[in-house]
CSV table of C-alpha atoms and ligand atoms in Angstrom, one decimal:
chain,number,residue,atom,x,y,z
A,1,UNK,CA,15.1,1.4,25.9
A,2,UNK,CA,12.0,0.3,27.4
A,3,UNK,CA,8.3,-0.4,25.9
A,4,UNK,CA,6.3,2.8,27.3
A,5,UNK,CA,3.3,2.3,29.2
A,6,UNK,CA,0.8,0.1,28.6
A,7,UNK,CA,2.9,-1.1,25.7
A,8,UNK,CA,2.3,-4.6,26.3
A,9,UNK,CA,1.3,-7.0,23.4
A,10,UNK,CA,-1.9,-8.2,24.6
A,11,UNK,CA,-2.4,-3.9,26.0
A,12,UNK,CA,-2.1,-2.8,22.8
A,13,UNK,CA,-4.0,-5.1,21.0
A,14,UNK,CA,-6.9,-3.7,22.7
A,15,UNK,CA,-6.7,-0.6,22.0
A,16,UNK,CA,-8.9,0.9,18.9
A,17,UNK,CA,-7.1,2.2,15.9
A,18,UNK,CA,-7.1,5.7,16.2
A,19,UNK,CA,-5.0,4.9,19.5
A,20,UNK,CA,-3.2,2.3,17.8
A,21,UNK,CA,-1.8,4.9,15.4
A,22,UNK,CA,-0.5,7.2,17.6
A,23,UNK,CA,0.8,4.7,20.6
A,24,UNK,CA,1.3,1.8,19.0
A,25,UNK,CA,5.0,0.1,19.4
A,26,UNK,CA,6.2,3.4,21.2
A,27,UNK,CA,9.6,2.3,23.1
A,28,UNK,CA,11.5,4.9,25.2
A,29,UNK,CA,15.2,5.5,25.5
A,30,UNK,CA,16.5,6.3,29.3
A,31,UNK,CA,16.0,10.3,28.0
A,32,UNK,CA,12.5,10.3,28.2
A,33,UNK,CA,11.3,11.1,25.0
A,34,UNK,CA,7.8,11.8,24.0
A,35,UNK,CA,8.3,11.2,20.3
A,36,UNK,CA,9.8,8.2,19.0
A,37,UNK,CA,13.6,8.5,19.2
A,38,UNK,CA,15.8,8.4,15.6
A,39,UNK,CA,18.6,5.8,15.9
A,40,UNK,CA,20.2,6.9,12.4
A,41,UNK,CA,23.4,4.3,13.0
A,42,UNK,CA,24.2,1.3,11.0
A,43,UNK,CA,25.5,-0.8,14.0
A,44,UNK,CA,25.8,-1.2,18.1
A,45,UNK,CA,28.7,-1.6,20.6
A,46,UNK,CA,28.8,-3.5,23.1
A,47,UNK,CA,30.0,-3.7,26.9
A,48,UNK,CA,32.1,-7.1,26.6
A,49,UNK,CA,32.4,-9.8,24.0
A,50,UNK,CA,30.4,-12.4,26.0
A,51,UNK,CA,27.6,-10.1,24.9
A,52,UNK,CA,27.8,-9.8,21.4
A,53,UNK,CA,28.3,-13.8,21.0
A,54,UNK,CA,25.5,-14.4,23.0
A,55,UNK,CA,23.1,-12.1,20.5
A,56,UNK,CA,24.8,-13.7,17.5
A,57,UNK,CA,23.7,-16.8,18.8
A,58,UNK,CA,20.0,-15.5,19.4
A,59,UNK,CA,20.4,-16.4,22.7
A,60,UNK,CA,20.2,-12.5,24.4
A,61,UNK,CA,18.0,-10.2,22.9
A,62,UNK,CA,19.6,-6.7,21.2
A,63,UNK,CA,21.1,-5.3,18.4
A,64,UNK,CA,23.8,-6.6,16.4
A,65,UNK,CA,23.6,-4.6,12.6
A,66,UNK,CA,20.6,-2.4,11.6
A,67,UNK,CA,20.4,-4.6,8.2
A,68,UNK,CA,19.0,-7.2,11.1
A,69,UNK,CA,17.3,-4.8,13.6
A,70,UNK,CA,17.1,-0.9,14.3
A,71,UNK,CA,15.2,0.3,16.8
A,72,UNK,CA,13.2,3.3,15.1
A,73,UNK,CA,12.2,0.5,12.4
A,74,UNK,CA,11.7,-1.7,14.9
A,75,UNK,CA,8.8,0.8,16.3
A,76,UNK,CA,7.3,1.3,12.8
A,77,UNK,CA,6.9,-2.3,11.8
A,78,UNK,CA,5.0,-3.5,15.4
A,79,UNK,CA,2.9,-0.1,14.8
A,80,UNK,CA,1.8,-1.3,10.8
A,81,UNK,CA,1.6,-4.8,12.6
A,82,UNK,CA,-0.8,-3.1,15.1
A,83,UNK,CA,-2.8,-1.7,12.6
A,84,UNK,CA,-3.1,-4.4,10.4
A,85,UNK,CA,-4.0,-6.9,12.5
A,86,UNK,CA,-1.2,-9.1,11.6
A,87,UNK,CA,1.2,-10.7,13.8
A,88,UNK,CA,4.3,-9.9,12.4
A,89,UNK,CA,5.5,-7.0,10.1
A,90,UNK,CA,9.0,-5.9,8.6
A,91,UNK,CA,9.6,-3.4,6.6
A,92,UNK,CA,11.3,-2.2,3.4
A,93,UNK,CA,13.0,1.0,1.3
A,94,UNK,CA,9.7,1.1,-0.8
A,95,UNK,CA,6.8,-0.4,-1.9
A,96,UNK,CA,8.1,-2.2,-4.7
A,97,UNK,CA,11.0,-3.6,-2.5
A,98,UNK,CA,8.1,-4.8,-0.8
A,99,UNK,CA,6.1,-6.5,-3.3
A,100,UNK,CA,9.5,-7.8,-4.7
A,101,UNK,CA,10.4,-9.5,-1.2
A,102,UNK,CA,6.7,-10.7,-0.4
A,103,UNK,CA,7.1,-12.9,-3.5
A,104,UNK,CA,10.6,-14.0,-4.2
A,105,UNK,CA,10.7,-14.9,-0.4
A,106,UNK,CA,8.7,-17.8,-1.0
A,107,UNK,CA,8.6,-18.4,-4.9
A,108,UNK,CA,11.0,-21.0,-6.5
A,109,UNK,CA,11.6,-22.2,-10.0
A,110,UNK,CA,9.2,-24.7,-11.5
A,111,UNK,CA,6.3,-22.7,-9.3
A,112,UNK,CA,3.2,-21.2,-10.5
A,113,UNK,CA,1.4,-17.5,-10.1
A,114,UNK,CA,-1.9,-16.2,-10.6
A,115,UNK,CA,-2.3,-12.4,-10.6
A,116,UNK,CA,-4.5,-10.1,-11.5
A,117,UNK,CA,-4.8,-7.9,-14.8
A,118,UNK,CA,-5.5,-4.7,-13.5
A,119,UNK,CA,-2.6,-3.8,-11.7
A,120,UNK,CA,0.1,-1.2,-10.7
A,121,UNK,CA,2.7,-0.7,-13.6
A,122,UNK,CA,5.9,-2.3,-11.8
A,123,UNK,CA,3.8,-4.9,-9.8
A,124,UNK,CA,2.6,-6.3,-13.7
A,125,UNK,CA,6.2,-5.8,-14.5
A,126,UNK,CA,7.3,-8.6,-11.7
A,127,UNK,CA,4.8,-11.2,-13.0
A,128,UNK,CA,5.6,-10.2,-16.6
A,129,UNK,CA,9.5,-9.9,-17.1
A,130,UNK,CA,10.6,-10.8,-13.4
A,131,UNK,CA,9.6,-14.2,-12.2
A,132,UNK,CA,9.7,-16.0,-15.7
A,133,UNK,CA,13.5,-15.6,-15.7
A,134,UNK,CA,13.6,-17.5,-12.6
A,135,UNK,CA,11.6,-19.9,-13.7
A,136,UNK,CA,8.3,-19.1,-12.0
A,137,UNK,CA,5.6,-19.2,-14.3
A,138,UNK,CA,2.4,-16.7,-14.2
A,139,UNK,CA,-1.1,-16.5,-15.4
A,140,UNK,CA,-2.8,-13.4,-15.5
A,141,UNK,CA,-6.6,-13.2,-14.9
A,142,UNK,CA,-9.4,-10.5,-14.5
A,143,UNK,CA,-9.4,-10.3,-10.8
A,144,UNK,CA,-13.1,-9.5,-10.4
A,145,UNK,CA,-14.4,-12.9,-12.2
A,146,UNK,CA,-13.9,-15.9,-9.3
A,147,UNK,CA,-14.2,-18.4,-11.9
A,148,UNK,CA,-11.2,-17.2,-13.4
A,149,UNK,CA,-9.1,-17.8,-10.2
A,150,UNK,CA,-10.4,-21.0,-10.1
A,151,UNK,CA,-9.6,-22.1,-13.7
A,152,UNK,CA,-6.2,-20.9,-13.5
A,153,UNK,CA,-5.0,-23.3,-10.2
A,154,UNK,CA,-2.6,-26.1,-11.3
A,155,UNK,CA,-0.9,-28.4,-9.0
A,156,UNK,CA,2.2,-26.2,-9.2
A,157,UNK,CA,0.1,-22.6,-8.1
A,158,UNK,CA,1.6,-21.2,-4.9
A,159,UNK,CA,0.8,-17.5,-5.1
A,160,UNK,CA,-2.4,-15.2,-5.6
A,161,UNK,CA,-0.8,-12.3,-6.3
A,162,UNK,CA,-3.6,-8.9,-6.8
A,163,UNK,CA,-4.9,-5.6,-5.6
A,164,UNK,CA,-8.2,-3.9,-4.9
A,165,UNK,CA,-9.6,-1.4,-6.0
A,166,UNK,CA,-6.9,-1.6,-8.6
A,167,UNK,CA,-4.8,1.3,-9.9
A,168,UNK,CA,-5.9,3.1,-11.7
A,169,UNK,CA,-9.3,1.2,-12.7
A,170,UNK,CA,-10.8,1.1,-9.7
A,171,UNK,CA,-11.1,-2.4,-10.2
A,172,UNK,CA,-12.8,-4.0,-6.7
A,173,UNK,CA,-11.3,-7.9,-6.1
A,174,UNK,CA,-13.6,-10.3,-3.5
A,175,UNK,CA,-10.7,-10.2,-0.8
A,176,UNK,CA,-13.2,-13.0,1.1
A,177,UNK,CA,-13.9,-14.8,-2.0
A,178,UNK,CA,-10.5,-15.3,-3.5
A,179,UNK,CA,-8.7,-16.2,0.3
A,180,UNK,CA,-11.2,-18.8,0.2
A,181,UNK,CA,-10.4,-20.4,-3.0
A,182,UNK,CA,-6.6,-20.1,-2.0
A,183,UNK,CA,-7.2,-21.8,1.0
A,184,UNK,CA,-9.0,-24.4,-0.2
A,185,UNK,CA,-6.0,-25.4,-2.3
A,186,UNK,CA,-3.4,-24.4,-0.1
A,187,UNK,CA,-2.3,-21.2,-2.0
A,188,UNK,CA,-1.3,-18.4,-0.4
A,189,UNK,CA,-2.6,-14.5,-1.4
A,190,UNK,CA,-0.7,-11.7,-1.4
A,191,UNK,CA,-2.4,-8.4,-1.5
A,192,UNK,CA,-1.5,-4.9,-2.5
A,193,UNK,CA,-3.1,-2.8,-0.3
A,194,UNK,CA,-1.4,0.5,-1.1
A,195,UNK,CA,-4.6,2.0,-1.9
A,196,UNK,CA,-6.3,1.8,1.5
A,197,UNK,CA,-3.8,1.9,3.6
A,198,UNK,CA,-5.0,-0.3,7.3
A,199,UNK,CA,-7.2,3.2,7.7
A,200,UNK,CA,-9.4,1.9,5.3
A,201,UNK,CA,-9.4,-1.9,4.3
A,202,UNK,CA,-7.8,-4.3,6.5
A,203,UNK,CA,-7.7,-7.2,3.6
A,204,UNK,CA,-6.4,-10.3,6.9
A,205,UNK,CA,-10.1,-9.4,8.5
A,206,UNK,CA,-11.1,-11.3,5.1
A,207,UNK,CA,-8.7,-14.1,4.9
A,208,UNK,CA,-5.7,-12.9,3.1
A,209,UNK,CA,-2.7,-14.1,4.2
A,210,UNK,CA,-0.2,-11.5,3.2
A,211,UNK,CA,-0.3,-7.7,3.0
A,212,UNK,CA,2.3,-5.7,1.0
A,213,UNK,CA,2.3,-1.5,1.2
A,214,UNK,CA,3.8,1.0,-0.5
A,215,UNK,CA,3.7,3.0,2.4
A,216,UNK,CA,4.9,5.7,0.5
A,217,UNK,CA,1.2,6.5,-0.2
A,218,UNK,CA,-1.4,7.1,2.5
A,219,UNK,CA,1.3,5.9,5.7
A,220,UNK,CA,3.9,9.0,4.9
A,221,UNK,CA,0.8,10.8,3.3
A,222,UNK,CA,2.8,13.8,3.0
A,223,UNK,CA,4.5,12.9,-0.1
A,224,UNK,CA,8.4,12.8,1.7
A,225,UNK,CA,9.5,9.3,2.0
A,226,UNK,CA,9.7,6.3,-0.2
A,227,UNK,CA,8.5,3.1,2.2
A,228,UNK,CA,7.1,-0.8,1.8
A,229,UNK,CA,6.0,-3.4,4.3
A,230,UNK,CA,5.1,-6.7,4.3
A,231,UNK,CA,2.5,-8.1,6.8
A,232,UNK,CA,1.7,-11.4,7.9
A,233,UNK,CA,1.9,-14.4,10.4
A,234,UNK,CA,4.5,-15.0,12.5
A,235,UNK,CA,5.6,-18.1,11.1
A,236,UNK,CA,5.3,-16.4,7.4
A,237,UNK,CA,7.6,-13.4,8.2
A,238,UNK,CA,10.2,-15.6,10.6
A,239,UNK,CA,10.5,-18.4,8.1
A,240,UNK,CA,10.1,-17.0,4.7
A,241,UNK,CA,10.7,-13.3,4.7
A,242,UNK,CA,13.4,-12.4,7.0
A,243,UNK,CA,15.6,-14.9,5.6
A,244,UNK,CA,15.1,-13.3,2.2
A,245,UNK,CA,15.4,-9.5,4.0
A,246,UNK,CA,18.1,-10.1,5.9
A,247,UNK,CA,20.3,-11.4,3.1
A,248,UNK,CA,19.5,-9.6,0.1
A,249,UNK,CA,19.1,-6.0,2.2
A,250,UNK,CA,16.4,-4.0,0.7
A,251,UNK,CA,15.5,-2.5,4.2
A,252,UNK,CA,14.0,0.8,5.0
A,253,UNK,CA,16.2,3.5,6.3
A,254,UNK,CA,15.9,4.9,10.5
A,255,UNK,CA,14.8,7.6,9.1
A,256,UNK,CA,12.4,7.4,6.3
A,257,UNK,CA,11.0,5.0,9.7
A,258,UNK,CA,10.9,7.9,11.8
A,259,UNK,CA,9.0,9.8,8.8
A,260,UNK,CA,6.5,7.4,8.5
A,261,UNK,CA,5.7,6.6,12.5
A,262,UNK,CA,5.1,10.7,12.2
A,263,UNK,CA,2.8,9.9,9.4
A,264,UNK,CA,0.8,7.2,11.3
A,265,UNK,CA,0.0,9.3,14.0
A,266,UNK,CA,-2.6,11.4,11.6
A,267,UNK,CA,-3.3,8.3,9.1
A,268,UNK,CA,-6.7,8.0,10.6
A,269,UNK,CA,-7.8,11.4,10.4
A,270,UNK,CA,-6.1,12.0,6.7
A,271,UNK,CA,-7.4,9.2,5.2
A,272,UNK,CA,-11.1,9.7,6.5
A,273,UNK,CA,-10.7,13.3,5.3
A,274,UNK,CA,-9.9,12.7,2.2
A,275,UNK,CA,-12.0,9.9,1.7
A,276,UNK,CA,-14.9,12.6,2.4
A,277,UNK,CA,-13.4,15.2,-0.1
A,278,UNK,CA,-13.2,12.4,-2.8
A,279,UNK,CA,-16.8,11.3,-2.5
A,280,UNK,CA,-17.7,14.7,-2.3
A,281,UNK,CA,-15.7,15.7,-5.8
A,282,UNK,CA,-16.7,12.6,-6.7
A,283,UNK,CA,-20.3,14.0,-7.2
A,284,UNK,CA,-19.5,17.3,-8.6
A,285,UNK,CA,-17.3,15.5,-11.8
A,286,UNK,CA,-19.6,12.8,-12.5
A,287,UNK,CA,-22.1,15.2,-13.2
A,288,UNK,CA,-19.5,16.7,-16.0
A,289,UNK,CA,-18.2,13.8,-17.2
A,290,UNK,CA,-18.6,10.8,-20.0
A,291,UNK,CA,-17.8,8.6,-16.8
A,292,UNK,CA,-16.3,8.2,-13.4
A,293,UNK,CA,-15.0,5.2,-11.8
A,294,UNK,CA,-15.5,6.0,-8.4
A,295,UNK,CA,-16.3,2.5,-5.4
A,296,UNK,CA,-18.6,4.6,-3.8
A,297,UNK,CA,-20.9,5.9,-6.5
A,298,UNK,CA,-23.9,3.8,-7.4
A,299,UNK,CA,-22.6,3.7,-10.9
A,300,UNK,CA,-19.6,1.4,-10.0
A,301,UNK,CA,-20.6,-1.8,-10.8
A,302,UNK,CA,-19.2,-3.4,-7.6
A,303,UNK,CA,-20.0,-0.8,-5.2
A,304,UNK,CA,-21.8,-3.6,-3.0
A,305,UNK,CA,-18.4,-5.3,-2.6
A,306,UNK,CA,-16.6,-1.8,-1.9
A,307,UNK,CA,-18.5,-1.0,0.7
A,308,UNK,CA,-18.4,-4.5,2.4
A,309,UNK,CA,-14.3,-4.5,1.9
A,310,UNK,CA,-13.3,-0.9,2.7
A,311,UNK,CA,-14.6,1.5,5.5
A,312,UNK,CA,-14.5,4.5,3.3
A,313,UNK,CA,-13.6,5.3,-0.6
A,314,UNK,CA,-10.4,6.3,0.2
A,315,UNK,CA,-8.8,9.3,-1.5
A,316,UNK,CA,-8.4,7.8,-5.2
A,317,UNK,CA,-10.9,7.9,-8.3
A,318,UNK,CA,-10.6,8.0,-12.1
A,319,UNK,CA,-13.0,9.5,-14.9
A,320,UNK,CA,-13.0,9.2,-18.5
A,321,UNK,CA,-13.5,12.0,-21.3
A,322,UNK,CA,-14.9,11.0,-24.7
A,323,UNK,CA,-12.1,13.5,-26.4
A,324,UNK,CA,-9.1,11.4,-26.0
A,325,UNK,CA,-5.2,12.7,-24.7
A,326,UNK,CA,-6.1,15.9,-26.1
A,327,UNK,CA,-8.9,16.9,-23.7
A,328,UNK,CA,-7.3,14.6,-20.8
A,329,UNK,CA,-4.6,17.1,-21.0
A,330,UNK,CA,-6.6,20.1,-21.6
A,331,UNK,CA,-8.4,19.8,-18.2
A,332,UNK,CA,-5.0,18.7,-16.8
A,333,UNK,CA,-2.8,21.7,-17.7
A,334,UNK,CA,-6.3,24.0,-16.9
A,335,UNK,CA,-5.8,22.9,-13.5
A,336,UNK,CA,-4.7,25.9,-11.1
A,337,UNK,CA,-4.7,24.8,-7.4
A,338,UNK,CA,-4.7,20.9,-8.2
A,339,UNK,CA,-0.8,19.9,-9.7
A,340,UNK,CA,-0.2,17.4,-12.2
A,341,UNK,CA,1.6,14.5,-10.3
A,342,UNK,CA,1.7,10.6,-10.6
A,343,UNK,CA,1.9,10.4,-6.7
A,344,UNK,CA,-1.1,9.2,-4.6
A,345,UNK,CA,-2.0,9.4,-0.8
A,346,UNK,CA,-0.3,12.8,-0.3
A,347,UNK,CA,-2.2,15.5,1.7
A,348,UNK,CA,-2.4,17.4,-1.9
A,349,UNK,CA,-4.9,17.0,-4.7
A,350,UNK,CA,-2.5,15.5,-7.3
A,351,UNK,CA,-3.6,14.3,-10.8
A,352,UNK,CA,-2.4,12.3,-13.9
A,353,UNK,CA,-3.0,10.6,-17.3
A,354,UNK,CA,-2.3,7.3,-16.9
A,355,UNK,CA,-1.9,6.4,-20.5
A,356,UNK,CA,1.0,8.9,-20.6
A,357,UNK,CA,2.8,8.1,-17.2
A,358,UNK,CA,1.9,5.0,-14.8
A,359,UNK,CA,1.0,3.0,-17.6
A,360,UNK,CA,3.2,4.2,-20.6
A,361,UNK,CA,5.5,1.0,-20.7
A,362,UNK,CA,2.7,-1.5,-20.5
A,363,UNK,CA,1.9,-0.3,-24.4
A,364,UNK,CA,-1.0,0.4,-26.0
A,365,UNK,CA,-2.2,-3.0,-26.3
A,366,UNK,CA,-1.2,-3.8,-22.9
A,367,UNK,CA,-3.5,-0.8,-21.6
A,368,UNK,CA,-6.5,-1.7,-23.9
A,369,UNK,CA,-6.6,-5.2,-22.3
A,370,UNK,CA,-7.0,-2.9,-18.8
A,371,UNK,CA,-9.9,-0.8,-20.2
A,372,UNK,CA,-6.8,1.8,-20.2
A,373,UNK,CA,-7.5,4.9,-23.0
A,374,UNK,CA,-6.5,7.9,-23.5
A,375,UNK,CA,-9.4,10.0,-22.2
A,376,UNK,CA,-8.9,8.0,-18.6
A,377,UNK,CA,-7.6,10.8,-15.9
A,378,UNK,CA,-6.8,9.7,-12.3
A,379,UNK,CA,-6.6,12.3,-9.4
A,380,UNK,CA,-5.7,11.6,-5.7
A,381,UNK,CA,-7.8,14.1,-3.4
A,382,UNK,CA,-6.2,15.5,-1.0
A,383,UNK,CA,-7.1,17.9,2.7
A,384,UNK,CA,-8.1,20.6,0.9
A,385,UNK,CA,-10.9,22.7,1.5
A,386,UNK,CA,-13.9,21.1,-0.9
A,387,UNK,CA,-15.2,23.8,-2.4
A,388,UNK,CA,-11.8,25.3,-3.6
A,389,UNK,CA,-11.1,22.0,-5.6
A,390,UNK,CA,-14.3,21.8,-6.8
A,391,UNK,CA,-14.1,25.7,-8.0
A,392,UNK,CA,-10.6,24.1,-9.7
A,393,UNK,CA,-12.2,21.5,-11.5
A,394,UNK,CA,-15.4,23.5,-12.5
A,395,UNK,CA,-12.9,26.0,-14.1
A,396,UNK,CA,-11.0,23.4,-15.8
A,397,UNK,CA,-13.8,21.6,-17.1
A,398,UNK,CA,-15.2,24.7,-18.6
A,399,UNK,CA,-12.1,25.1,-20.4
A,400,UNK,CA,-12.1,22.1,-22.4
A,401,UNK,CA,-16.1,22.5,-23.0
A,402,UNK,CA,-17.2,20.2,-20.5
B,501,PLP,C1,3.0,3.2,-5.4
B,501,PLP,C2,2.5,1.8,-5.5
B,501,PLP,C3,3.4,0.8,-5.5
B,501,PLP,C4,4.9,1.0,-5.4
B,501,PLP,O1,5.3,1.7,-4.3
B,501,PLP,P1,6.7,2.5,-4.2
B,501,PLP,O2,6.8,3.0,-2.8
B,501,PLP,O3,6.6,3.6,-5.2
B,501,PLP,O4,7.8,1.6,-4.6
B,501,PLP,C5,2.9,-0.5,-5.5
B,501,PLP,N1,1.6,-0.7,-5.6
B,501,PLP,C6,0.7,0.3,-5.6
B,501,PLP,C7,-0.8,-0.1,-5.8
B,501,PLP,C8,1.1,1.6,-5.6
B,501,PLP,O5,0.2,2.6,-5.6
């Protein structure tokens, strides 16, 4: 195995993200390849035992036991790493093996959490159930409101834990404006960026410290493979996180890797694409609808901030109808082309009722406090052509008399 080409560090870190993506962390095996090569084995031989001592050691570089290294993960996590702008990255079986690692790899009994209301189900659910029974406590604030980060410090906070725009809200956090109040008392944030994916919002270019995918969502973007990764410094990944990884084992399989280096190559296109379609079906529902909560139309109260954080709206918006779950699910089961689906990021229009799926175990009161009803419908938009999912919404709108 050798780096291909151009492949070195300070090469590639030159090169713009659309080449990123495709090139990025590319190693070649003595064969030739072109595509990345799919080491699907759980551990190495070697040609005499001086040599595996010395790489138990750390004193020869190599392979010992793919819960430590593999060499098609090995590609994916320098080409997130690449991407992100970070300086390290590993990854994990999915997103919430990420978010569970970036966290419990550096929280400890008797330490405190701030993180944000409006969040994904399972990430609330760490904060919420998780971390109290090991003894970490956690405050839960409306991420948009600075103040509110602010008030919530205490001499024991070590984590900012939120994500932006928040699902399924579209809530948009100050990634700038909370680092800095982190940093000023030595806290350190940990950011959800599933939404964006790199394509999009690159949350380090503002100051946060630590970047946790699912990269289930836009990085497969073809709705195959569950994935996670965690991005950060060097000292941050080598000190806190791979001790946690490599012990506990929640790592990604070779080839769910391989899946997701395959979806990199396009990420850029895909998620500009359907960041177009989405502002573009954006228009046509709000025109229909009680109200949309869509970063990129003026009626988003933080649109400012979207625009300054993220490079497009990304595929992802949410509307509310004034006739509750009953006309939610009207226009969902009038869909014809668009299917009913909880994923997002996929190349295919998907759309759900939040109430009813993502958010059903947060309870209603738990959903009320997240400005969470029953009307509220989320839809991820996918590469379709425009005007055929705009003829599938106008169709299903009609039907429930919008
Ligand atoms: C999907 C998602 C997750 C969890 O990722 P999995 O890959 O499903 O484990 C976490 N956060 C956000 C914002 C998500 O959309």
């Amino acid at each position: 195995m050798k780096r291909t080409t151009g492949q070195d560090r300070t090469q590639t870190r030159n090169w713009r993200p659309a080449t990123r993506a495709i090139r990025g962390g590319t190693w070649r095996s003595e064969m030739g390849e072109t595509s990345e090569a799919l080491f699907l084995t759980s551990g190495y031989a070697y040609d005499d035992a001086a040599t595996v001592a010395a790489r138990f050691m750390g004193e020869e570089e190599g392979m010992t036991y793919s819960r430590l290294q593999n060499p098609t993960v090995a590609m994916l996590e320098e080409r997130i790493a690449l991407l992100e702008g970070a300086e390290a990255c590993r990854t994990q079986a999915t997103g919430m093996a990420a978010m569970t690692a970036a966290l419990l790899c550096q929280l400890s009994a008797g330490d405190h959490m701030v993180t944000a209301r409006a969040a994904f189900g399972s990430c609330r659910w760490l904060g919420d159930h998780l971390l109290p029974r090991f003894g970490v406590e956690v405050t839960v604030i409306d991420a948009g409101d600075l103040t509110a980060w602010e008030a919530a410090i205490r001499p024991n906070t070590k984590v900012f834990f939120f994500e932006t725009p928040a699902n399924p809200t579209m809530d948009v956090a100050d990634l700038a404006g909370i680092a800095a109040i982190a940093k000023a008392h030595g806290i350190t944030t940990v950011v959800d960026n599933a939404f964006c994916s790199p394509a999009l919002q690159r949350p380090m270019e503002f100051g946060i410290d630590v970047v946790a995918y699912s990269a289930t969502k836009l990085m497969d973007g073809q709705g195959r493979v569950l994935a996670g990764a965690v991005c950060g410094s060097e000292e941050f990944i080598n000190d806190k996180l791979l001790p946690f990884q490599r012990n506990t084992g929640p790592n990604l399989s070779p080839f769910n890797a391989w899946v997701v280096l395959k979806g990199l190559e396009t990420l850029d296109l895909r998620a500009k694409k359907q960041s177009e379609n989405a502002l573009a079906l954006g228009k046509f529902v709000e025109a229909r609808v009680p109200k949309i909560l869509h970063p990129w139309l003026d009626s988003h109260p933080q649109q400012a901030l979207a625009m300054k954080q993220m490079d497009a709206c990304g595929p992802i918006f949410s509307f509310v109808l004034d006739g509750g779950r009953e006309q939610a699910w009207g226009l969902l089961d009038g869909l014809k082309l668009i299917d009913i689906s909880n994923n997002i990021g996929d190349s295919r229009s998907l759309m759900c009722h939040p109430a009813s799926t993502t958010h059903h175990n947060m309870g209603a009161e738990g959903r009320e406090a997240m400005g969470i009803g029953e009307g509220m419908l989320r839809i991820n938009v996918g590469l379709e052509d425009i005007d055929d999912l705009i003829e599938d919404f106008d169709q299903a709108l009609t039907k429930v008399g919008l």
